[in-house]
Short mmCIF file of C-alpha atoms and ligand atoms in Angstrom, two decimals:
data_model
loop_
_atom_site.label_atom_id
_atom_site.label_comp_id
_atom_site.label_asym_id
_atom_site.label_seq_id
_atom_site.Cartn_x
_atom_site.Cartn_y
_atom_site.Cartn_z
CA GLU A 782 2.37 25.49 0.60
CA ASN A 783 5.05 24.86 -1.97
CA GLY A 784 7.78 24.98 0.66
CA ASP A 785 11.36 26.10 0.22
CA GLN A 786 12.98 24.28 -2.70
CA THR A 787 16.39 25.89 -2.23
CA LYS A 788 17.38 24.37 1.09
CA GLU A 789 18.43 20.74 0.98
CA PRO A 790 16.28 18.36 3.09
CA ALA A 791 18.15 16.84 6.04
CA CYS A 792 17.89 13.28 4.71
CA PHE A 793 19.76 14.27 1.54
CA SER A 794 23.35 14.82 2.51
CA SER A 795 23.89 12.80 5.63
CA VAL A 796 25.31 9.63 4.06
CA ILE A 797 26.51 10.43 0.53
CA PRO A 798 26.45 14.07 -0.68
CA GLY A 799 23.90 14.61 -3.48
CA TRP A 800 22.10 11.38 -2.63
CA PHE A 801 18.91 10.70 -0.68
CA SER A 802 19.46 8.19 2.11
CA GLU A 803 16.52 6.47 3.74
CA MET A 804 17.11 6.14 7.46
CA SER A 805 14.61 5.11 10.12
CA PRO A 806 14.56 3.45 13.53
CA MET A 807 12.46 0.82 11.73
CA TRP A 808 15.59 -0.37 9.88
CA PRO A 809 18.52 0.59 12.10
CA GLY A 810 22.01 0.20 10.69
CA GLU A 811 21.09 0.42 7.01
CA ALA A 812 20.19 3.19 4.58
CA HIS A 813 19.21 2.63 0.98
CA SER A 814 20.35 5.58 -1.16
CA LEU A 815 19.28 7.06 -4.49
CA LYS A 816 21.16 9.69 -6.46
CA VAL A 817 19.18 12.94 -6.59
CA GLU A 818 18.97 14.91 -9.85
CA LYS A 819 16.62 17.62 -8.63
CA VAL A 820 14.34 18.41 -5.69
CA LEU A 821 10.89 19.12 -7.14
CA PHE A 822 8.82 19.74 -4.00
CA GLN A 823 9.29 20.13 -0.27
CA GLY A 824 6.40 20.77 2.07
CA LYS A 825 5.11 20.12 5.54
CA SER A 826 1.49 19.05 5.92
CA ASP A 827 -0.44 18.76 9.19
CA TYR A 828 0.70 15.13 9.36
CA GLN A 829 4.11 14.70 7.74
CA ASP A 830 7.02 16.06 5.70
CA VAL A 831 6.42 15.64 1.98
CA ILE A 832 9.24 15.59 -0.59
CA VAL A 833 9.30 14.82 -4.30
CA PHE A 834 12.62 14.49 -6.13
CA GLN A 835 13.83 13.40 -9.53
CA SER A 836 16.18 10.44 -9.06
CA ALA A 837 18.88 9.34 -11.49
CA THR A 838 17.57 5.79 -11.93
CA TYR A 839 14.01 5.36 -10.57
CA GLY A 840 12.21 8.39 -12.03
CA LYS A 841 10.36 10.70 -9.66
CA VAL A 842 10.24 9.66 -6.01
CA LEU A 843 7.65 10.49 -3.31
CA VAL A 844 9.02 10.61 0.25
CA LEU A 845 6.92 11.02 3.45
CA ASP A 846 8.73 11.67 6.73
CA GLY A 847 12.01 10.56 5.14
CA VAL A 848 10.58 7.24 3.91
CA ILE A 849 10.14 6.36 0.21
CA GLN A 850 6.46 5.77 -0.63
CA LEU A 851 6.77 5.25 -4.35
CA THR A 852 9.02 5.67 -7.35
CA GLU A 853 7.83 5.83 -10.94
CA ARG A 854 9.91 2.82 -11.88
CA ASP A 855 8.78 0.23 -9.34
CA GLU A 856 5.37 1.46 -8.08
CA CYS A 857 3.67 -1.07 -10.35
CA ALA A 858 4.96 -3.98 -8.26
CA TYR A 859 3.35 -2.64 -5.10
CA GLN A 860 0.11 -1.12 -6.42
CA GLU A 861 -0.76 -4.06 -8.67
CA MET A 862 -0.08 -6.68 -6.01
CA ILE A 863 -1.83 -4.98 -3.06
CA THR A 864 -4.91 -4.53 -5.27
CA HIS A 865 -5.17 -7.63 -7.44
CA LEU A 866 -4.21 -10.17 -4.75
CA PRO A 867 -7.50 -9.44 -2.95
CA LEU A 868 -9.71 -8.45 -5.91
CA CYS A 869 -8.75 -11.42 -8.09
CA SER A 870 -9.47 -13.79 -5.18
CA ILE A 871 -13.25 -13.17 -5.08
CA PRO A 872 -15.84 -13.26 -7.85
CA ASN A 873 -17.37 -9.90 -8.90
CA PRO A 874 -16.12 -7.42 -6.28
CA LYS A 875 -18.57 -4.47 -6.35
CA LYS A 876 -17.89 -2.20 -3.39
CA VAL A 877 -14.29 -1.49 -2.39
CA LEU A 878 -12.74 0.68 0.35
CA VAL A 879 -9.17 1.98 0.15
CA ILE A 880 -7.55 3.35 3.32
CA GLY A 881 -4.47 5.55 2.74
CA GLY A 882 -3.12 5.29 -0.79
CA GLY A 883 -3.16 9.08 -1.29
CA ASP A 884 -1.08 8.83 -4.45
CA GLY A 885 -4.03 7.24 -6.32
CA GLY A 886 -2.14 4.19 -7.60
CA VAL A 887 -4.34 1.65 -5.83
CA LEU A 888 -7.41 3.44 -7.23
CA ARG A 889 -5.92 3.12 -10.71
CA GLU A 890 -5.63 -0.64 -10.17
CA VAL A 891 -9.07 -1.12 -8.53
CA ALA A 892 -10.59 0.71 -11.50
CA ARG A 893 -9.33 -2.02 -13.86
CA HIS A 894 -12.02 -4.31 -12.42
CA ALA A 895 -15.17 -3.90 -14.50
CA SER A 896 -17.38 -5.48 -11.80
CA VAL A 897 -16.55 -2.68 -9.31
CA GLU A 898 -19.42 -0.19 -8.93
CA HIS A 899 -18.21 2.02 -6.08
CA ILE A 900 -14.82 2.86 -4.54
CA ASP A 901 -14.54 4.76 -1.26
CA MET A 902 -11.11 6.07 -0.39
CA CYS A 903 -10.10 7.62 2.93
CA GLU A 904 -6.70 9.32 2.97
CA ILE A 905 -5.61 11.42 5.94
CA ASP A 906 -3.35 13.88 4.10
CA LYS A 907 -4.67 16.08 1.29
CA MET A 908 -1.14 17.24 0.48
CA VAL A 909 -0.24 13.70 -0.69
CA VAL A 910 -3.22 13.73 -3.08
CA ASP A 911 -2.35 17.19 -4.45
CA VAL A 912 1.36 16.41 -4.87
CA SER A 913 0.58 13.16 -6.64
CA LYS A 914 -1.78 14.93 -9.07
CA GLN A 915 0.96 17.48 -9.79
CA PHE A 916 3.99 15.20 -10.12
CA PHE A 917 2.74 11.63 -10.73
CA PRO A 918 -0.05 11.90 -13.34
CA ASN A 919 0.25 8.23 -14.33
CA VAL A 920 -0.39 7.23 -10.72
CA ALA A 921 -2.97 9.90 -9.83
CA ILE A 922 -4.99 8.91 -12.92
CA GLY A 923 -6.87 6.69 -10.43
CA PHE A 924 -8.67 9.77 -9.05
CA GLU A 925 -10.30 10.38 -12.43
CA ASP A 926 -12.48 7.28 -12.27
CA PRO A 927 -16.15 8.27 -11.78
CA ARG A 928 -16.71 5.43 -9.30
CA VAL A 929 -14.30 7.02 -6.78
CA ASN A 930 -15.55 8.84 -3.67
CA LEU A 931 -12.55 10.51 -1.99
CA VAL A 932 -12.77 11.39 1.71
CA ILE A 933 -9.94 13.29 3.42
CA GLY A 934 -9.83 11.99 6.98
CA ASP A 935 -8.49 9.38 9.36
CA GLY A 936 -9.03 5.82 8.14
CA VAL A 937 -9.53 4.56 11.69
CA ALA A 938 -12.49 6.92 12.29
CA PHE A 939 -13.89 6.27 8.80
CA LEU A 940 -14.04 2.52 9.42
CA LYS A 941 -15.57 2.90 12.86
CA ASN A 942 -18.49 4.71 11.21
CA ALA A 943 -18.78 2.44 8.14
CA ALA A 944 -21.99 0.45 7.75
CA GLU A 945 -21.68 -3.16 8.89
CA GLY A 946 -21.16 -5.75 6.14
CA SER A 947 -20.97 -3.10 3.44
CA TYR A 948 -17.74 -3.84 1.51
CA ASP A 949 -16.61 -6.74 -0.65
CA ALA A 950 -12.98 -5.71 -0.19
CA VAL A 951 -10.90 -3.33 1.94
CA ILE A 952 -7.36 -2.39 0.88
CA VAL A 953 -5.12 -0.73 3.46
CA ASP A 954 -2.33 1.09 1.61
CA SER A 955 -0.66 2.66 4.59
CA SER A 956 2.69 4.09 5.49
CA ASP A 957 4.75 2.51 8.30
CA PRO A 958 3.44 2.24 11.90
CA ILE A 959 5.41 5.32 13.02
CA GLY A 960 3.34 8.50 12.53
CA PRO A 961 -0.28 8.79 11.33
CA ALA A 962 -0.52 5.13 10.28
CA LYS A 963 0.26 3.67 13.73
CA GLU A 964 -3.31 2.66 14.56
CA LEU A 965 -3.76 1.00 11.16
CA PHE A 966 -1.59 -1.85 12.48
CA GLU A 967 -3.50 -2.37 15.75
CA LYS A 968 -6.17 -4.85 16.79
CA PRO A 969 -9.17 -2.46 17.10
CA PHE A 970 -8.58 -1.35 13.52
CA PHE A 971 -8.65 -4.92 12.23
CA GLN A 972 -11.85 -5.48 14.21
CA SER A 973 -13.56 -2.57 12.48
CA VAL A 974 -12.31 -3.82 9.09
CA ALA A 975 -13.90 -7.22 9.79
CA ARG A 976 -17.15 -5.52 10.83
CA ALA A 977 -17.29 -3.46 7.63
CA LEU A 978 -16.82 -6.48 5.35
CA ARG A 979 -19.66 -8.65 4.06
CA PRO A 980 -19.48 -12.40 4.83
CA GLY A 981 -16.65 -13.83 2.73
CA GLY A 982 -15.31 -10.31 2.08
CA VAL A 983 -11.55 -9.75 1.88
CA VAL A 984 -8.94 -7.38 3.28
CA CYS A 985 -5.39 -6.77 2.09
CA THR A 986 -3.11 -4.64 4.25
CA GLN A 987 0.46 -3.48 3.79
CA ALA A 988 2.37 -5.76 6.16
CA GLU A 989 6.04 -4.76 6.15
CA SER A 990 9.17 -6.79 5.38
CA LEU A 991 9.99 -10.41 6.16
CA TRP A 992 13.66 -9.44 6.53
CA LEU A 993 13.12 -6.53 8.92
CA HIS A 994 9.83 -6.83 10.75
CA MET A 995 9.03 -10.42 11.73
CA ASP A 996 7.96 -9.11 15.16
CA ILE A 997 5.36 -6.75 13.63
CA ILE A 998 4.23 -9.47 11.22
CA GLU A 999 3.85 -11.98 14.09
CA ASP A 1000 1.55 -9.57 15.95
CA ILE A 1001 -0.53 -8.81 12.86
CA VAL A 1002 -0.91 -12.52 12.07
CA SER A 1003 -2.01 -13.44 15.59
CA ASN A 1004 -4.51 -10.56 15.73
CA CYS A 1005 -5.89 -11.51 12.33
CA ARG A 1006 -6.24 -15.19 13.22
CA GLU A 1007 -8.37 -14.14 16.19
CA ILE A 1008 -10.50 -11.68 14.24
CA PHE A 1009 -10.96 -13.14 10.75
CA LYS A 1010 -12.76 -16.48 10.75
CA GLY A 1011 -12.22 -17.21 7.04
CA SER A 1012 -8.70 -17.40 5.54
CA VAL A 1013 -5.59 -15.69 6.92
CA ASN A 1014 -2.53 -15.59 4.64
CA TYR A 1015 0.71 -13.67 4.23
CA ALA A 1016 2.01 -12.81 0.75
CA TRP A 1017 4.98 -10.74 -0.40
CA THR A 1018 6.50 -9.11 -3.43
CA SER A 1019 9.71 -7.48 -4.58
CA VAL A 1020 9.89 -3.65 -4.54
CA PRO A 1021 13.54 -2.57 -4.94
CA THR A 1022 13.10 0.86 -3.32
CA TYR A 1023 11.39 -0.41 -0.15
CA PRO A 1024 13.68 -1.21 2.79
CA SER A 1025 15.21 -4.68 2.25
CA GLY A 1026 13.69 -4.76 -1.25
CA VAL A 1027 10.55 -6.68 -0.31
CA ILE A 1028 7.13 -5.81 1.10
CA GLY A 1029 4.43 -8.08 2.47
CA PHE A 1030 0.65 -8.12 2.59
CA MET A 1031 -1.78 -9.63 5.06
CA LEU A 1032 -4.75 -11.15 3.25
CA CYS A 1033 -7.77 -12.24 5.28
CA SER A 1034 -11.40 -13.09 4.68
CA THR A 1035 -14.40 -13.01 6.98
CA GLU A 1036 -16.56 -16.04 7.72
CA GLY A 1037 -18.78 -16.90 4.76
CA PRO A 1038 -18.12 -18.18 1.24
CA ASP A 1039 -14.61 -19.73 1.22
CA VAL A 1040 -11.77 -17.62 -0.16
CA ASP A 1041 -8.73 -19.53 -1.42
CA PHE A 1042 -6.29 -16.66 -1.86
CA LYS A 1043 -3.62 -18.85 -3.45
CA ASN A 1044 -5.83 -19.78 -6.40
CA PRO A 1045 -7.32 -16.64 -8.00
CA VAL A 1046 -10.87 -17.07 -9.33
CA ASN A 1047 -11.35 -13.63 -10.90
CA PRO A 1048 -8.84 -12.87 -13.68
CA ILE A 1049 -8.58 -9.24 -14.84
CA ASP A 1050 -9.62 -8.48 -18.38
CA ASP A 1051 -6.63 -6.25 -19.08
CA SER A 1052 -8.00 -5.09 -22.44
CA SER A 1053 -10.68 -3.11 -20.57
CA SER A 1054 -8.10 -0.72 -19.08
CA LYS A 1055 -6.36 0.83 -22.08
CA SER A 1056 -6.16 4.36 -20.66
CA LYS A 1057 -4.11 3.09 -17.72
CA GLY A 1058 -1.66 1.11 -19.82
CA PRO A 1059 -1.17 -2.66 -19.48
CA LEU A 1060 -0.41 -4.42 -16.21
CA LYS A 1061 3.36 -4.42 -15.71
CA PHE A 1062 3.83 -6.83 -12.83
CA TYR A 1063 0.76 -8.85 -11.82
CA ASN A 1064 -0.23 -12.12 -13.47
CA ALA A 1065 -1.94 -15.30 -12.24
CA GLU A 1066 1.38 -17.15 -11.71
CA ILE A 1067 2.92 -14.41 -9.59
CA HIS A 1068 -0.34 -14.22 -7.60
CA SER A 1069 -0.01 -17.83 -6.46
CA ALA A 1070 3.76 -17.58 -6.03
CA ALA A 1071 3.39 -14.58 -3.70
CA PHE A 1072 2.09 -16.90 -0.97
CA CYS A 1073 5.20 -19.15 -0.95
CA LEU A 1074 7.17 -18.23 2.16
CA PRO A 1075 10.85 -18.73 3.03
CA SER A 1076 11.23 -21.41 5.74
CA PHE A 1077 12.16 -18.99 8.53
CA ALA A 1078 8.95 -17.01 7.97
CA LYS A 1079 6.76 -20.04 7.35
CA LYS A 1080 7.71 -21.43 10.74
CA VAL A 1081 6.67 -18.25 12.56
CA ILE A 1082 3.58 -17.37 10.52
CA GLU A 1083 2.10 -20.88 10.48
CA SER A 1084 2.65 -21.36 14.22
CA LYS A 1085 0.44 -18.36 15.08
N1 SAM B 2371 0.83 3.62 -2.63
C1 SAM B 2371 2.15 3.83 -2.10
C2 SAM B 2371 3.16 3.00 -2.90
O1 SAM B 2371 3.04 2.85 -4.09
O2 SAM B 2371 4.12 2.54 -2.34
C3 SAM B 2371 2.32 3.56 -0.64
C4 SAM B 2371 2.01 4.41 0.47
S1 SAM B 2371 0.66 5.54 0.51
C5 SAM B 2371 1.38 7.02 -0.10
C6 SAM B 2371 0.40 5.67 2.24
C7 SAM B 2371 -0.61 6.71 2.64
O3 SAM B 2371 -1.25 6.36 3.88
C8 SAM B 2371 -0.03 8.10 2.84
O4 SAM B 2371 -0.52 8.95 1.83
C9 SAM B 2371 -0.50 8.52 4.25
O5 SAM B 2371 -0.85 9.88 4.33
C10 SAM B 2371 -1.70 7.59 4.44
N2 SAM B 2371 -2.10 7.40 5.84
C11 SAM B 2371 -1.31 7.24 6.93
N3 SAM B 2371 -2.04 7.12 8.03
C12 SAM B 2371 -3.35 7.18 7.67
C13 SAM B 2371 -4.58 7.11 8.38
N4 SAM B 2371 -4.62 6.95 9.70
N5 SAM B 2371 -5.74 7.20 7.67
C14 SAM B 2371 -5.71 7.37 6.32
N6 SAM B 2371 -4.57 7.45 5.60
C15 SAM B 2371 -3.40 7.36 6.26
#
């Protein structure tokens, strides 16, 4: 399914010739662009268009349905934060579920935690896994961990069938709510996440940009406040190749032992993860800082 590498993808030439421009109805009127050195892969899976290209300044880039999912240069900011914000907030996480995350980067980060005994991962699109193994070995290294059980399937169905109270943490590393990830942003999905978590268990979901998607964030926050009876917090980080340069996370815990997300209780012993290289972005200070919100967002999020 290696696709046709000779024909230029539509999203490549429309704004600046020889550049990739990221356009979507989710961010109308703007298009972040990267200079393309070489197209390495183009394919169409059952779910989405998949492209990998070599960029001039961010290393290799993975694009799904015209939207950048990761670049070699800044993936650390996203993968480390979406993983360690939840896992460093509870003592001894043992059983973790990852939904989406087909590139393997979140698995790489979960695997840094020595207390973790089992990691289930449910990704809908096998092509993303295969492409990541071929072109992003430093990201896909996560798949090599013996604790990982990879399931190719829909995360919504997987969670509906998950045993009640079975996970310490669920991480939802999804694409945007247009396409296969739509339901991962809806109330019934959050209800099945809450059901699958043990008391005092935690979830961290990709929750879009403060600059672009306050309406989506507002809905997620009000759903989560209804469903999760422990803590409900919004955090964010800087990822230069995501639209508007920032991305947020919704962090919630179920009723049970208190979780104070802003004050991490479970530091990572980074020396235990030599094969993966050192952490590049996450530290305890940036963990706490991630929960500080600009006033315009604080007003909306805290009023929900
Ligand atoms: N880890 C990436 C990064 O560093 O920015 C972010 C995105 S990750 C590639 C998003 C994944 O979610 C995609 O591989 C996509 O196929 C997957 N996905 C979308 N909808 C899904 C669903 N309903 N169930 C499981 N996985 C889904």
